[in-house]
Short mmCIF file of N, CA and C in Angstrom, two decimals:
data_model
loop_
_atom_site.label_atom_id
_atom_site.label_comp_id
_atom_site.label_asym_id
_atom_site.label_seq_id
_atom_site.Cartn_x
_atom_site.Cartn_y
_atom_site.Cartn_z
N UNK A 1 41.08 -47.27 29.01
CA UNK A 1 41.67 -46.14 28.30
C UNK A 1 42.99 -45.76 28.96
N UNK A 2 43.99 -45.64 28.14
CA UNK A 2 45.29 -45.17 28.65
C UNK A 2 45.55 -43.77 28.09
N UNK A 3 46.02 -42.89 28.93
CA UNK A 3 46.32 -41.52 28.53
C UNK A 3 47.80 -41.24 28.75
N UNK A 4 48.42 -40.67 27.76
CA UNK A 4 49.84 -40.35 27.83
C UNK A 4 50.01 -38.85 27.59
N UNK A 5 50.35 -38.12 28.64
CA UNK A 5 50.58 -36.69 28.52
C UNK A 5 52.05 -36.41 28.26
N UNK A 6 52.30 -35.36 27.49
CA UNK A 6 53.67 -34.99 27.19
C UNK A 6 53.75 -33.50 26.92
N UNK A 7 54.98 -32.98 26.94
CA UNK A 7 55.20 -31.59 26.56
C UNK A 7 55.53 -30.64 27.67
N UNK A 8 55.61 -31.11 28.89
CA UNK A 8 55.96 -30.21 29.99
C UNK A 8 57.35 -29.64 29.82
N UNK A 9 57.59 -28.53 30.53
CA UNK A 9 58.91 -27.93 30.45
C UNK A 9 58.98 -26.62 31.18
N UNK A 10 60.08 -25.90 30.94
CA UNK A 10 60.33 -24.62 31.57
C UNK A 10 60.12 -23.52 30.54
N UNK A 11 59.36 -22.50 30.91
CA UNK A 11 59.06 -21.41 29.98
C UNK A 11 59.07 -20.10 30.74
N UNK A 12 59.40 -19.03 30.05
CA UNK A 12 59.44 -17.72 30.70
C UNK A 12 58.06 -17.10 30.77
N UNK A 13 57.89 -16.21 31.70
CA UNK A 13 56.64 -15.46 31.81
C UNK A 13 56.32 -14.76 30.50
N UNK A 14 55.07 -14.92 30.08
CA UNK A 14 54.63 -14.33 28.83
C UNK A 14 54.81 -15.24 27.63
N UNK A 15 55.49 -16.35 27.84
CA UNK A 15 55.75 -17.28 26.76
C UNK A 15 54.59 -18.22 26.49
N UNK A 16 54.82 -19.11 25.52
CA UNK A 16 53.80 -20.08 25.12
C UNK A 16 54.37 -21.49 25.21
N UNK A 17 53.45 -22.43 25.36
CA UNK A 17 53.85 -23.84 25.45
C UNK A 17 52.66 -24.69 25.09
N UNK A 18 52.89 -25.90 24.60
CA UNK A 18 51.79 -26.78 24.23
C UNK A 18 51.96 -28.15 24.86
N UNK A 19 50.91 -28.64 25.45
CA UNK A 19 50.87 -29.99 26.00
C UNK A 19 50.05 -30.88 25.08
N UNK A 20 50.40 -32.16 25.06
CA UNK A 20 49.67 -33.15 24.26
C UNK A 20 49.22 -34.30 25.14
N UNK A 21 48.13 -34.93 24.75
CA UNK A 21 47.64 -36.09 25.47
C UNK A 21 47.09 -37.08 24.46
N UNK A 22 47.72 -38.25 24.38
CA UNK A 22 47.28 -39.28 23.45
C UNK A 22 46.48 -40.33 24.18
N UNK A 23 45.32 -40.66 23.64
CA UNK A 23 44.44 -41.68 24.22
C UNK A 23 44.56 -42.97 23.43
N UNK A 24 44.55 -44.09 24.15
CA UNK A 24 44.63 -45.39 23.49
C UNK A 24 43.92 -46.43 24.34
N UNK A 25 43.73 -47.61 23.78
CA UNK A 25 43.26 -48.72 24.57
C UNK A 25 41.82 -49.15 24.35
N UNK A 26 41.01 -48.35 23.64
CA UNK A 26 39.64 -48.72 23.35
C UNK A 26 39.37 -48.44 21.87
N UNK A 27 38.34 -49.08 21.34
CA UNK A 27 37.99 -48.85 19.94
C UNK A 27 37.36 -47.48 19.74
N UNK A 28 36.72 -46.96 20.77
CA UNK A 28 36.12 -45.62 20.67
C UNK A 28 36.77 -44.71 21.69
N UNK A 29 36.99 -43.47 21.30
CA UNK A 29 37.63 -42.51 22.20
C UNK A 29 36.63 -41.95 23.20
N UNK A 30 37.10 -41.54 24.36
CA UNK A 30 36.20 -40.90 25.33
C UNK A 30 35.56 -39.66 24.71
N UNK A 31 34.32 -39.39 25.09
CA UNK A 31 33.64 -38.23 24.55
C UNK A 31 34.12 -36.92 25.16
N UNK A 32 34.50 -36.98 26.41
CA UNK A 32 34.89 -35.76 27.12
C UNK A 32 36.30 -35.94 27.68
N UNK A 33 37.18 -35.04 27.31
CA UNK A 33 38.54 -35.04 27.84
C UNK A 33 38.87 -33.67 28.38
N UNK A 34 39.73 -33.67 29.37
CA UNK A 34 40.06 -32.39 29.99
C UNK A 34 41.49 -32.34 30.49
N UNK A 35 41.85 -31.16 30.93
CA UNK A 35 43.14 -30.93 31.56
C UNK A 35 42.91 -30.39 32.96
N UNK A 36 43.66 -30.90 33.90
CA UNK A 36 43.67 -30.41 35.27
C UNK A 36 45.12 -30.05 35.62
N UNK A 37 45.28 -29.32 36.70
CA UNK A 37 46.64 -29.02 37.17
C UNK A 37 46.67 -28.97 38.68
N UNK A 38 47.84 -29.22 39.21
CA UNK A 38 48.01 -29.20 40.66
C UNK A 38 49.32 -28.52 41.01
N UNK A 39 49.21 -27.42 41.69
CA UNK A 39 50.38 -26.69 42.17
C UNK A 39 50.76 -27.21 43.56
N UNK A 40 52.00 -27.02 43.97
CA UNK A 40 52.42 -27.51 45.29
C UNK A 40 51.54 -26.96 46.41
N UNK A 41 51.06 -27.86 47.26
CA UNK A 41 50.24 -27.46 48.39
C UNK A 41 48.81 -27.10 48.07
N UNK A 42 48.41 -27.30 46.81
CA UNK A 42 47.06 -26.95 46.40
C UNK A 42 46.31 -28.16 45.88
N UNK A 43 44.98 -28.02 45.81
CA UNK A 43 44.16 -29.07 45.25
C UNK A 43 44.30 -29.11 43.73
N UNK A 44 44.04 -30.28 43.17
CA UNK A 44 44.03 -30.40 41.72
C UNK A 44 42.82 -29.66 41.18
N UNK A 45 43.03 -28.78 40.21
CA UNK A 45 41.94 -27.94 39.73
C UNK A 45 41.71 -28.12 38.23
N UNK A 46 40.47 -27.87 37.85
CA UNK A 46 40.06 -27.95 36.45
C UNK A 46 40.70 -26.82 35.67
N UNK A 47 41.16 -27.14 34.45
CA UNK A 47 41.74 -26.13 33.56
C UNK A 47 40.88 -25.95 32.31
N UNK A 48 40.62 -27.06 31.62
CA UNK A 48 39.87 -26.97 30.36
C UNK A 48 39.33 -28.34 30.01
N UNK A 49 38.29 -28.36 29.17
CA UNK A 49 37.71 -29.62 28.72
C UNK A 49 37.15 -29.45 27.31
N UNK A 50 37.03 -30.57 26.62
CA UNK A 50 36.51 -30.54 25.26
C UNK A 50 35.68 -31.79 25.02
N UNK A 51 34.60 -31.63 24.26
CA UNK A 51 33.82 -32.78 23.87
C UNK A 51 34.38 -33.33 22.57
N UNK A 52 34.49 -34.63 22.49
CA UNK A 52 35.17 -35.23 21.34
C UNK A 52 34.37 -35.06 20.06
N UNK A 53 33.06 -35.24 20.17
CA UNK A 53 32.24 -35.24 18.96
C UNK A 53 31.89 -33.82 18.50
N UNK A 54 31.50 -32.97 19.45
CA UNK A 54 31.05 -31.63 19.07
C UNK A 54 32.12 -30.58 19.08
N UNK A 55 33.22 -30.86 19.74
CA UNK A 55 34.28 -29.88 19.81
C UNK A 55 33.98 -28.69 20.68
N UNK A 56 32.97 -28.79 21.55
CA UNK A 56 32.69 -27.70 22.48
C UNK A 56 33.79 -27.63 23.53
N UNK A 57 34.16 -26.42 23.90
CA UNK A 57 35.26 -26.23 24.83
C UNK A 57 34.83 -25.45 26.06
N UNK A 58 35.49 -25.70 27.16
CA UNK A 58 35.17 -25.10 28.45
C UNK A 58 36.47 -24.79 29.16
N UNK A 59 36.49 -23.64 29.87
CA UNK A 59 37.73 -23.20 30.50
C UNK A 59 37.47 -22.68 31.91
N UNK A 60 38.48 -22.84 32.75
CA UNK A 60 38.47 -22.18 34.04
C UNK A 60 38.67 -20.68 33.81
N UNK A 61 38.09 -19.87 34.66
CA UNK A 61 38.21 -18.42 34.49
C UNK A 61 39.67 -17.97 34.50
N UNK A 62 40.49 -18.66 35.24
CA UNK A 62 41.90 -18.25 35.39
C UNK A 62 42.70 -18.41 34.10
N UNK A 63 42.21 -19.22 33.16
CA UNK A 63 42.97 -19.45 31.92
C UNK A 63 42.21 -18.99 30.68
N UNK A 64 40.97 -18.58 30.85
CA UNK A 64 40.15 -18.18 29.72
C UNK A 64 40.80 -17.03 28.96
N UNK A 65 40.88 -17.18 27.65
CA UNK A 65 41.51 -16.16 26.83
C UNK A 65 43.00 -16.36 26.64
N UNK A 66 43.60 -17.25 27.43
CA UNK A 66 45.04 -17.52 27.31
C UNK A 66 45.32 -18.95 26.85
N UNK A 67 44.50 -19.89 27.31
CA UNK A 67 44.70 -21.29 26.97
C UNK A 67 43.65 -21.72 25.94
N UNK A 68 44.04 -22.66 25.10
CA UNK A 68 43.11 -23.23 24.11
C UNK A 68 43.24 -24.74 24.11
N UNK A 69 42.12 -25.43 24.30
CA UNK A 69 42.10 -26.88 24.21
C UNK A 69 41.57 -27.27 22.83
N UNK A 70 42.17 -28.27 22.24
CA UNK A 70 41.73 -28.73 20.92
C UNK A 70 41.97 -30.22 20.83
N UNK A 71 41.43 -30.84 19.79
CA UNK A 71 41.64 -32.26 19.63
C UNK A 71 41.83 -32.63 18.17
N UNK A 72 42.54 -33.72 17.95
CA UNK A 72 42.74 -34.29 16.62
C UNK A 72 42.16 -35.69 16.68
N UNK A 73 40.95 -35.85 16.14
CA UNK A 73 40.26 -37.14 16.23
C UNK A 73 41.04 -38.25 15.55
N UNK A 74 41.69 -37.95 14.46
CA UNK A 74 42.42 -38.97 13.72
C UNK A 74 43.58 -39.53 14.53
N UNK A 75 44.13 -38.70 15.39
CA UNK A 75 45.28 -39.11 16.21
C UNK A 75 44.88 -39.45 17.64
N UNK A 76 43.59 -39.34 17.96
CA UNK A 76 43.12 -39.57 19.33
C UNK A 76 43.95 -38.76 20.33
N UNK A 77 44.18 -37.52 19.98
CA UNK A 77 45.05 -36.68 20.79
C UNK A 77 44.37 -35.35 21.12
N UNK A 78 44.56 -34.91 22.34
CA UNK A 78 44.05 -33.62 22.80
C UNK A 78 45.25 -32.74 23.13
N UNK A 79 45.12 -31.46 22.81
CA UNK A 79 46.20 -30.51 23.04
C UNK A 79 45.75 -29.41 23.99
N UNK A 80 46.72 -28.83 24.67
CA UNK A 80 46.46 -27.64 25.47
C UNK A 80 47.52 -26.61 25.08
N UNK A 81 47.09 -25.62 24.33
CA UNK A 81 47.97 -24.53 23.93
C UNK A 81 47.90 -23.45 25.01
N UNK A 82 49.03 -23.14 25.59
CA UNK A 82 49.08 -22.18 26.70
C UNK A 82 49.85 -20.95 26.25
N UNK A 83 49.20 -19.81 26.24
CA UNK A 83 49.83 -18.55 25.86
C UNK A 83 49.84 -17.58 27.04
N UNK A 84 50.65 -16.56 26.94
CA UNK A 84 50.73 -15.53 27.99
C UNK A 84 50.88 -16.17 29.36
N UNK A 85 51.80 -17.08 29.47
CA UNK A 85 51.95 -17.84 30.71
C UNK A 85 52.42 -16.96 31.86
N UNK A 86 51.93 -17.29 33.04
CA UNK A 86 52.23 -16.56 34.26
C UNK A 86 52.88 -17.52 35.27
N UNK A 87 53.63 -16.98 36.22
CA UNK A 87 54.22 -17.87 37.23
C UNK A 87 53.17 -18.71 37.96
N UNK A 88 51.97 -18.16 38.14
CA UNK A 88 50.93 -18.92 38.83
C UNK A 88 50.37 -20.07 38.00
N UNK A 89 50.79 -20.19 36.75
CA UNK A 89 50.42 -21.35 35.94
C UNK A 89 51.34 -22.54 36.21
N UNK A 90 52.39 -22.32 36.99
CA UNK A 90 53.31 -23.39 37.34
C UNK A 90 52.57 -24.48 38.10
N UNK A 91 52.67 -25.71 37.60
CA UNK A 91 51.94 -26.83 38.21
C UNK A 91 52.29 -28.11 37.46
N UNK A 92 51.86 -29.21 38.04
CA UNK A 92 51.86 -30.48 37.31
C UNK A 92 50.52 -30.57 36.59
N UNK A 93 50.57 -30.78 35.31
CA UNK A 93 49.37 -30.85 34.49
C UNK A 93 49.02 -32.31 34.18
N UNK A 94 47.73 -32.60 34.28
CA UNK A 94 47.22 -33.94 34.03
C UNK A 94 46.14 -33.89 32.96
N UNK A 95 46.18 -34.88 32.08
CA UNK A 95 45.11 -35.10 31.12
C UNK A 95 44.14 -36.11 31.74
N UNK A 96 42.85 -35.94 31.48
CA UNK A 96 41.86 -36.83 32.06
C UNK A 96 40.72 -37.07 31.09
N UNK A 97 40.02 -38.17 31.28
CA UNK A 97 38.88 -38.49 30.43
C UNK A 97 37.73 -39.01 31.27
N UNK A 98 36.53 -38.60 30.91
CA UNK A 98 35.33 -39.12 31.58
C UNK A 98 35.03 -40.50 31.00
N UNK A 99 34.22 -41.28 31.67
CA UNK A 99 33.83 -42.59 31.13
C UNK A 99 33.33 -42.44 29.69
N UNK A 100 33.63 -43.43 28.87
CA UNK A 100 33.41 -43.33 27.44
C UNK A 100 31.99 -42.93 27.05
N UNK A 101 31.00 -43.45 27.75
CA UNK A 101 29.61 -43.19 27.38
C UNK A 101 29.13 -41.80 27.79
N UNK A 102 29.86 -41.12 28.63
CA UNK A 102 29.43 -39.81 29.14
C UNK A 102 29.73 -38.74 28.11
N UNK A 103 28.73 -37.87 27.85
CA UNK A 103 28.92 -36.82 26.86
C UNK A 103 28.86 -35.43 27.47
N UNK A 104 28.67 -35.34 28.77
CA UNK A 104 28.55 -34.06 29.46
C UNK A 104 29.89 -33.70 30.10
N UNK A 105 30.29 -32.46 29.93
CA UNK A 105 31.55 -32.01 30.51
C UNK A 105 31.42 -31.95 32.02
N UNK A 106 32.49 -32.32 32.72
CA UNK A 106 32.52 -32.19 34.16
C UNK A 106 33.63 -31.25 34.56
N UNK A 107 33.48 -30.62 35.72
CA UNK A 107 34.48 -29.67 36.19
C UNK A 107 35.19 -30.14 37.46
N UNK A 108 34.77 -31.29 37.96
CA UNK A 108 35.36 -31.84 39.18
C UNK A 108 36.23 -33.04 38.83
N UNK A 109 37.34 -33.16 39.53
CA UNK A 109 38.24 -34.28 39.27
C UNK A 109 37.56 -35.62 39.53
N UNK A 110 36.58 -35.64 40.41
CA UNK A 110 35.90 -36.90 40.73
C UNK A 110 35.03 -37.41 39.58
N UNK A 111 34.76 -36.56 38.62
CA UNK A 111 33.94 -36.96 37.48
C UNK A 111 34.75 -37.61 36.36
N UNK A 112 36.06 -37.61 36.50
CA UNK A 112 36.92 -38.16 35.46
C UNK A 112 37.48 -39.50 35.92
N UNK A 113 37.41 -40.47 35.02
CA UNK A 113 37.76 -41.84 35.38
C UNK A 113 39.19 -42.19 35.03
N UNK A 114 39.67 -41.66 33.92
CA UNK A 114 40.99 -42.03 33.43
C UNK A 114 41.93 -40.84 33.54
N UNK A 115 43.16 -41.13 33.92
CA UNK A 115 44.14 -40.06 34.15
C UNK A 115 45.48 -40.42 33.53
N UNK A 116 46.15 -39.39 33.08
CA UNK A 116 47.51 -39.56 32.60
C UNK A 116 48.47 -39.39 33.76
N UNK A 117 49.70 -39.68 33.51
CA UNK A 117 50.73 -39.26 34.45
C UNK A 117 50.86 -37.74 34.36
N UNK A 118 51.40 -37.10 35.33
CA UNK A 118 51.53 -35.66 35.29
C UNK A 118 52.73 -35.22 34.48
N UNK A 119 52.63 -34.00 33.97
CA UNK A 119 53.76 -33.40 33.27
C UNK A 119 53.97 -31.99 33.84
N UNK A 120 55.19 -31.70 34.24
CA UNK A 120 55.49 -30.46 34.95
C UNK A 120 55.64 -29.29 33.99
N UNK A 121 54.93 -28.21 34.30
CA UNK A 121 55.12 -26.95 33.58
C UNK A 121 55.58 -25.92 34.60
N UNK A 122 56.72 -25.32 34.35
CA UNK A 122 57.27 -24.31 35.24
C UNK A 122 57.43 -23.01 34.49
N UNK A 123 56.81 -21.96 35.01
CA UNK A 123 56.89 -20.64 34.39
C UNK A 123 57.80 -19.77 35.26
N UNK A 124 58.90 -19.35 34.70
CA UNK A 124 59.85 -18.55 35.46
C UNK A 124 59.52 -17.08 35.35
N UNK A 125 59.71 -16.37 36.45
CA UNK A 125 59.39 -14.94 36.48
C UNK A 125 60.58 -14.09 36.07
#
């Protein structure tokens, strides 16, 4: 599975931004996909995840109510809509996928097998 993340950029505090992640390389899409982020000097942390078949969504407490993860099955693409952005949301964002056969959401980076390149999101104060 290859993952291609896009959409990073510079946004003002309180603004909105959307990231995209396109999956390719297999006949079936991964069941569980997620977004992680890593700020300078910090560990990579879980942001959100979605199950491909059921559309169930999961969020870190720090983004709950502000971020929305969604997917377009026809395009094999997952999105992260980020609203009410804060300077502390500044980070490199990564899209990730669990092994194809896995249907349970994971919250640890070690549970995800496939990773995109990072895309920088900078929120200016």
